[in-house]
Amino acid sequence: MAKKNEIRRIGILTGGGDCPGLNAVIRGVTKPAEDYGMTVFGILDGFEGLVEGKAKELTNSDVSGILARGGTILGSSNKGDPFHWPVEVAGKIEIQDKSQAALNNYKAWNLDALIAIGGDGTMHICNKLSQMGMNVIGVPKTIDNDLEATDLTFGHDSAVYVVATSLDRLHTTAASHHRVLVVEVMGRYAGWIALNGGLAGGADIILIPEIPFSWEKVYAKIKERELMGKKFSLVCVAEGAKPLGGEIVTRGTDIKRTDPVQLGGIGKVVADKIEENTGRETRVTVLGHLQRGGSPTPFDRILSTKFGAFAIDLVAQKKFGRMVALKGSEIKSVRIEDAISRQKLVKPDDQAVIAARRVGISFGD
């Protein structure tokens, strides 16, 4: 006979943008759940499903064979914040609070706990839902790697792999045509993808949000390489990078999102300025959603599986209001409110920055 306070029914959702490793976490939660005698309900399309009441039971067979699959079998949405819910009223978008509907569905499904997989935005939502009475566990996911409370988020390694292999391919065409090739990568206000991807892919110049750059220093690096007989250069620029005294380049706003600012366009600005001021033929490649898709790297498959298995253990132990985190080589947990206290940004004295400078990479500063 089940104990009165035993956890029996848990929900799981994937919030925010998709990324490699989400399915591995779902698998890492669902398989051990059977050992605990728990039933897992997969909530569809992120927090949209929690608000609109869309869910299905997940079994061992549902998660069989999904370890290496990209994306999420549950669907996701980065416009489904229950506290910032877009509703069309008289032809205009109106933002409403639908958190009570989310709580009602949580209760209607008789859930004992909710595991939410997502990035900074998802963790902020988790913190608010926790305060409303839900038993929540967070699992950190973002290719941007901008959550301070964990050494790494899954999805980041896979995104860096895409950037590095793209730079490898562009290196040969840049050298063949004596061009400067600019690669714009994701990351929003954090430069981790550009830094690690650029370092792994042999970029000559890396431009990140945390180190505002000088146009003259960028031109000087390209001309310096030419004097050394290197008639091409690779520039890896983060979407949130900006010049000294300048502003972040944006391509619009979307009020349906909690953070309405849509970044993008800095790559073309950099390419145009370089061509105009150095005379060197310059092209730009925007990797965009290529960085989010495809199979997770082995590292991300392992990390995601560890995160999922640890999350279900936290549920069983009733350690709610916590987020799974990688600390060194061990998986631990931190309070969600501590996890979102500040963003993890690249520090000027980060070892990767120092190493990059040592091998001659310029940050334009």
Short mmCIF file of C-alpha atoms in Angstrom, two decimals, residues 2-296:
data_model
loop_
_atom_site.label_atom_id
_atom_site.label_comp_id
_atom_site.label_asym_id
_atom_site.label_seq_id
_atom_site.Cartn_x
_atom_site.Cartn_y
_atom_site.Cartn_z
CA ALA A 2 1.36 3.41 -1.03
CA LYS A 3 2.52 5.77 1.67
CA LYS A 4 0.41 8.88 2.13
CA ASN A 5 3.14 11.29 1.03
CA GLU A 6 4.64 9.12 -1.69
CA ILE A 7 5.29 10.81 -5.04
CA ARG A 8 3.23 9.04 -7.71
CA ARG A 9 2.60 11.40 -10.65
CA ILE A 10 5.08 13.85 -12.14
CA GLY A 11 4.94 16.16 -15.13
CA ILE A 12 7.84 17.04 -17.41
CA LEU A 13 8.10 19.83 -19.98
CA THR A 14 10.71 21.44 -22.22
CA GLY A 15 10.53 25.24 -22.17
CA GLY A 16 12.17 27.84 -24.38
CA GLY A 17 14.08 27.14 -27.56
CA ASP A 18 14.95 23.59 -28.56
CA CYS A 19 18.49 22.25 -28.27
CA PRO A 20 20.35 18.94 -28.55
CA GLY A 21 20.01 16.83 -25.40
CA LEU A 22 16.39 17.55 -24.45
CA ASN A 23 15.25 14.06 -25.43
CA ALA A 24 18.13 12.54 -23.47
CA VAL A 25 16.87 14.30 -20.32
CA ILE A 26 13.29 13.13 -20.94
CA ARG A 27 14.66 9.60 -21.30
CA GLY A 28 16.83 10.06 -18.18
CA VAL A 29 13.71 10.96 -16.18
CA THR A 30 11.21 8.48 -17.61
CA LYS A 31 13.22 5.26 -17.42
CA PRO A 32 14.11 5.54 -13.69
CA ALA A 33 10.55 6.70 -12.89
CA GLU A 34 9.31 3.13 -13.33
CA ASP A 35 11.72 1.94 -10.65
CA TYR A 36 10.20 4.51 -8.28
CA GLY A 37 6.66 3.46 -9.24
CA MET A 38 5.99 6.92 -10.67
CA THR A 39 3.85 7.84 -13.68
CA VAL A 40 5.34 10.49 -15.99
CA PHE A 41 3.13 12.95 -17.89
CA GLY A 42 4.80 14.68 -20.81
CA ILE A 43 3.40 18.20 -21.05
CA LEU A 44 3.26 19.27 -24.69
CA ASP A 45 4.74 22.45 -26.17
CA GLY A 46 6.39 23.72 -23.01
CA PHE A 47 4.44 25.96 -20.68
CA GLU A 48 1.79 26.34 -23.38
CA GLY A 49 0.71 22.80 -22.59
CA LEU A 50 0.62 23.54 -18.88
CA VAL A 51 -1.67 26.52 -19.46
CA GLU A 52 -3.83 24.93 -22.17
CA GLY A 53 -4.02 21.44 -20.63
CA LYS A 54 -2.09 19.41 -23.20
CA ALA A 55 -0.25 16.34 -21.89
CA LYS A 56 0.23 12.62 -22.50
CA GLU A 57 1.56 9.78 -20.40
CA LEU A 58 5.12 8.71 -21.18
CA THR A 59 6.23 5.10 -20.92
CA ASN A 60 9.53 3.31 -21.34
CA SER A 61 8.69 2.53 -24.97
CA ASP A 62 8.00 6.23 -25.70
CA VAL A 63 11.56 7.16 -24.80
CA SER A 64 13.26 4.17 -26.39
CA GLY A 65 15.70 5.23 -29.11
CA ILE A 66 15.53 8.99 -28.49
CA LEU A 67 18.94 9.43 -26.82
CA ALA A 68 20.64 10.67 -30.00
CA ARG A 69 17.66 12.52 -31.44
CA GLY A 70 17.77 16.33 -31.50
CA GLY A 71 14.88 18.60 -30.57
CA THR A 72 12.20 17.40 -28.16
CA ILE A 73 9.51 14.74 -28.55
CA LEU A 74 7.24 16.89 -26.36
CA GLY A 75 7.47 20.06 -28.43
CA SER A 76 8.53 23.42 -27.02
CA SER A 77 7.74 27.12 -27.14
CA ASN A 78 9.58 30.28 -26.15
CA LYS A 79 6.35 32.31 -26.19
CA GLY A 80 4.50 30.38 -23.50
CA ASP A 81 5.32 32.21 -20.27
CA PRO A 82 2.19 31.76 -18.08
CA PHE A 83 2.91 35.12 -16.44
CA HIS A 84 3.37 36.87 -19.81
CA TRP A 85 0.72 35.25 -21.99
CA PRO A 86 -0.07 36.91 -25.35
CA VAL A 87 -3.77 37.08 -26.21
CA GLU A 88 -5.26 38.75 -29.29
CA VAL A 89 -7.98 41.20 -28.25
CA ALA A 90 -9.73 43.32 -30.87
CA GLY A 91 -6.91 42.75 -33.34
CA LYS A 92 -4.17 43.69 -30.88
CA ILE A 93 -1.86 41.58 -28.73
CA GLU A 94 -2.60 41.92 -25.03
CA ILE A 95 -0.36 40.40 -22.34
CA GLN A 96 -2.24 38.51 -19.62
CA ASP A 97 -1.38 36.45 -16.54
CA LYS A 98 -2.40 32.81 -17.10
CA SER A 99 -0.49 31.35 -14.18
CA GLN A 100 -3.69 30.31 -12.38
CA ALA A 101 -4.67 28.19 -15.40
CA ALA A 102 -1.26 26.50 -15.19
CA LEU A 103 -1.77 25.78 -11.49
CA ASN A 104 -5.31 24.49 -12.14
CA ASN A 105 -4.04 21.97 -14.71
CA TYR A 106 -1.22 20.89 -12.39
CA LYS A 107 -3.88 20.08 -9.79
CA ALA A 108 -6.35 18.58 -12.28
CA TRP A 109 -3.71 16.12 -13.45
CA ASN A 110 -3.02 15.26 -9.79
CA LEU A 111 0.67 15.96 -10.28
CA ASP A 112 2.91 15.64 -7.25
CA ALA A 113 5.81 17.43 -8.96
CA LEU A 114 6.90 19.16 -12.17
CA ILE A 115 10.29 18.83 -13.84
CA ALA A 116 10.91 21.79 -16.15
CA ILE A 117 13.82 21.73 -18.59
CA GLY A 118 14.93 25.12 -19.86
CA GLY A 119 17.18 28.12 -19.67
CA ASP A 120 17.16 31.35 -17.72
CA GLY A 121 13.58 32.27 -18.69
CA THR A 122 12.26 28.83 -17.77
CA MET A 123 14.00 28.94 -14.39
CA HIS A 124 12.42 32.33 -13.63
CA ILE A 125 9.01 30.83 -14.42
CA CYS A 126 9.82 27.81 -12.23
CA ASN A 127 10.65 30.09 -9.32
CA LYS A 128 7.29 31.87 -9.61
CA LEU A 129 5.35 28.61 -9.96
CA SER A 130 7.16 27.26 -6.92
CA GLN A 131 5.99 30.28 -4.94
CA MET A 132 2.42 29.48 -6.05
CA GLY A 133 2.66 26.05 -4.48
CA MET A 134 3.91 23.75 -7.22
CA ASN A 135 6.63 21.22 -6.41
CA VAL A 136 9.17 22.14 -9.09
CA ILE A 137 12.58 20.80 -10.14
CA GLY A 138 14.58 22.68 -12.79
CA VAL A 139 16.99 21.18 -15.32
CA PRO A 140 19.29 23.77 -16.96
CA LYS A 141 19.24 23.81 -20.75
CA THR A 142 20.63 26.51 -23.00
CA ILE A 143 23.13 26.58 -25.82
CA ASP A 144 24.14 30.01 -24.47
CA ASN A 145 25.62 28.53 -21.25
CA ASP A 146 24.58 31.67 -19.35
CA LEU A 147 23.28 30.15 -16.09
CA GLU A 148 25.64 31.05 -13.25
CA ALA A 149 24.72 28.18 -10.94
CA THR A 150 25.99 25.40 -13.21
CA ASP A 151 29.44 25.00 -14.72
CA LEU A 152 27.86 23.93 -18.01
CA THR A 153 24.40 23.60 -19.51
CA PHE A 154 23.70 20.78 -21.91
CA GLY A 155 23.32 21.91 -25.52
CA HIS A 156 26.30 24.24 -25.32
CA ASP A 157 28.86 21.65 -26.35
CA SER A 158 26.74 20.69 -29.37
CA ALA A 159 26.39 24.33 -30.43
CA VAL A 160 30.14 24.88 -30.07
CA TYR A 161 30.73 21.80 -32.23
CA VAL A 162 28.58 23.31 -35.01
CA VAL A 163 30.49 26.61 -34.81
CA ALA A 164 33.89 24.90 -34.81
CA THR A 165 33.12 22.63 -37.77
CA SER A 166 31.63 25.57 -39.68
CA LEU A 167 34.80 27.58 -39.14
CA ASP A 168 36.83 24.57 -40.29
CA ARG A 169 34.90 24.52 -43.57
CA LEU A 170 35.02 28.28 -44.03
CA HIS A 171 38.78 28.30 -43.40
CA THR A 172 39.47 26.53 -46.68
CA THR A 173 37.28 28.81 -48.80
CA ALA A 174 38.61 31.94 -47.07
CA ALA A 175 42.19 30.87 -47.78
CA SER A 176 41.39 29.91 -51.39
CA HIS A 177 39.75 33.23 -52.26
CA HIS A 178 41.85 35.49 -49.99
CA ARG A 179 38.75 36.73 -48.22
CA VAL A 180 37.70 37.73 -44.75
CA LEU A 181 34.83 35.53 -43.61
CA VAL A 182 32.63 36.67 -40.73
CA VAL A 183 30.56 34.09 -38.84
CA GLU A 184 27.70 35.35 -36.65
CA VAL A 185 26.74 33.00 -33.82
CA MET A 186 24.05 32.91 -31.11
CA GLY A 187 24.43 33.54 -27.39
CA ARG A 188 22.32 36.65 -26.76
CA TYR A 189 24.10 38.70 -24.09
CA ALA A 190 26.74 36.06 -23.31
CA GLY A 191 29.79 35.32 -25.45
CA TRP A 192 30.40 31.68 -24.55
CA ILE A 193 29.43 30.19 -27.93
CA ALA A 194 31.58 32.67 -29.85
CA LEU A 195 34.49 32.29 -27.43
CA ASN A 196 34.56 28.50 -27.28
CA GLY A 197 33.49 27.97 -30.88
CA GLY A 198 35.97 30.52 -32.16
CA LEU A 199 38.79 29.05 -30.08
CA ALA A 200 38.00 25.52 -31.27
CA GLY A 201 37.58 26.59 -34.90
CA GLY A 202 40.73 28.68 -35.19
CA ALA A 203 39.12 32.12 -35.55
CA ASP A 204 41.55 35.02 -35.87
CA ILE A 205 39.19 37.55 -34.30
CA ILE A 206 36.48 36.83 -31.71
CA LEU A 207 33.99 39.56 -30.82
CA ILE A 208 31.83 39.03 -27.72
CA PRO A 209 29.36 41.18 -25.71
CA GLU A 210 31.56 41.24 -22.60
CA ILE A 211 34.51 42.86 -24.40
CA PRO A 212 33.38 45.89 -26.47
CA PHE A 213 35.63 46.15 -29.50
CA SER A 214 37.42 48.90 -31.40
CA TRP A 215 36.87 48.98 -35.16
CA GLU A 216 40.45 50.14 -35.65
CA LYS A 217 41.80 47.17 -33.67
CA VAL A 218 39.79 44.80 -35.87
CA TYR A 219 41.15 46.38 -39.05
CA ALA A 220 44.66 46.35 -37.62
CA LYS A 221 44.51 42.61 -36.94
CA ILE A 222 43.47 41.86 -40.53
CA LYS A 223 46.23 44.10 -41.93
CA GLU A 224 48.77 42.53 -39.56
CA ARG A 225 47.90 39.10 -40.92
CA GLU A 226 48.35 40.36 -44.47
CA LEU A 227 51.83 41.63 -43.64
CA MET A 228 52.61 38.10 -42.44
CA GLY A 229 51.51 36.74 -45.80
CA LYS A 230 48.11 35.54 -44.56
CA LYS A 231 45.65 37.00 -47.03
CA PHE A 232 42.53 35.79 -45.26
CA SER A 233 40.96 36.05 -41.81
CA LEU A 234 38.15 34.37 -39.88
CA VAL A 235 36.00 36.50 -37.60
CA CYS A 236 33.62 34.86 -35.10
CA VAL A 237 31.13 37.41 -33.75
CA ALA A 238 28.49 36.85 -31.07
CA GLU A 239 25.04 38.25 -31.88
CA GLY A 240 25.23 40.47 -28.79
CA ALA A 241 28.69 41.94 -29.54
CA LYS A 242 28.96 45.70 -29.84
CA PRO A 243 31.68 48.28 -30.60
CA LEU A 244 33.00 50.67 -27.98
CA GLY A 245 30.36 53.35 -27.43
CA GLY A 246 27.93 51.51 -29.72
CA GLU A 247 24.72 49.60 -29.25
CA ILE A 248 23.72 45.97 -29.76
CA VAL A 249 22.35 45.38 -33.27
CA THR A 250 18.74 44.15 -33.29
CA ARG A 251 16.37 43.03 -36.01
CA GLY A 252 13.12 43.83 -34.24
CA THR A 253 10.98 43.12 -31.20
CA ASP A 254 8.36 40.51 -30.39
CA ILE A 255 6.12 41.44 -27.47
CA LYS A 256 4.90 37.84 -27.25
CA ARG A 257 8.25 36.94 -25.68
CA THR A 258 9.23 37.75 -22.11
CA ASP A 259 12.41 39.32 -23.53
CA PRO A 260 11.02 41.03 -26.66
CA VAL A 261 14.38 42.05 -28.17
CA GLN A 262 15.40 40.00 -31.21
CA LEU A 263 19.15 40.13 -31.74
CA GLY A 264 20.81 39.68 -35.11
CA GLY A 265 22.59 41.59 -37.83
CA ILE A 266 25.95 42.38 -36.24
CA GLY A 267 27.66 39.95 -38.65
CA LYS A 268 26.70 41.98 -41.71
CA VAL A 269 27.65 45.23 -39.99
CA VAL A 270 31.09 43.83 -39.18
CA ALA A 271 31.58 42.43 -42.70
CA ASP A 272 30.57 45.70 -44.38
CA LYS A 273 32.84 47.79 -42.16
CA ILE A 274 35.82 45.46 -42.70
CA GLU A 275 35.44 45.49 -46.49
CA GLU A 276 34.98 49.25 -46.57
CA ASN A 277 37.98 50.01 -44.36
CA THR A 278 40.49 47.32 -45.38
CA GLY A 279 39.63 46.81 -49.04
CA ARG A 280 39.60 43.06 -48.43
CA GLU A 281 36.65 41.17 -49.96
CA THR A 282 34.45 40.08 -47.04
CA ARG A 283 31.52 37.69 -46.70
CA VAL A 284 29.22 36.88 -43.78
CA THR A 285 27.65 33.58 -42.71
CA VAL A 286 24.89 33.57 -40.07
CA LEU A 287 24.69 30.12 -38.49
CA GLY A 288 21.36 30.83 -36.80
CA HIS A 289 19.28 27.81 -35.89
CA LEU A 290 21.87 25.38 -37.25
CA GLN A 291 23.41 25.76 -33.79
CA ARG A 292 20.25 24.45 -32.12
CA GLY A 293 19.50 21.45 -34.31
CA GLY A 294 20.82 17.97 -34.92
CA SER A 295 22.07 15.20 -32.65
CA PRO A 296 23.73 16.07 -29.34
#
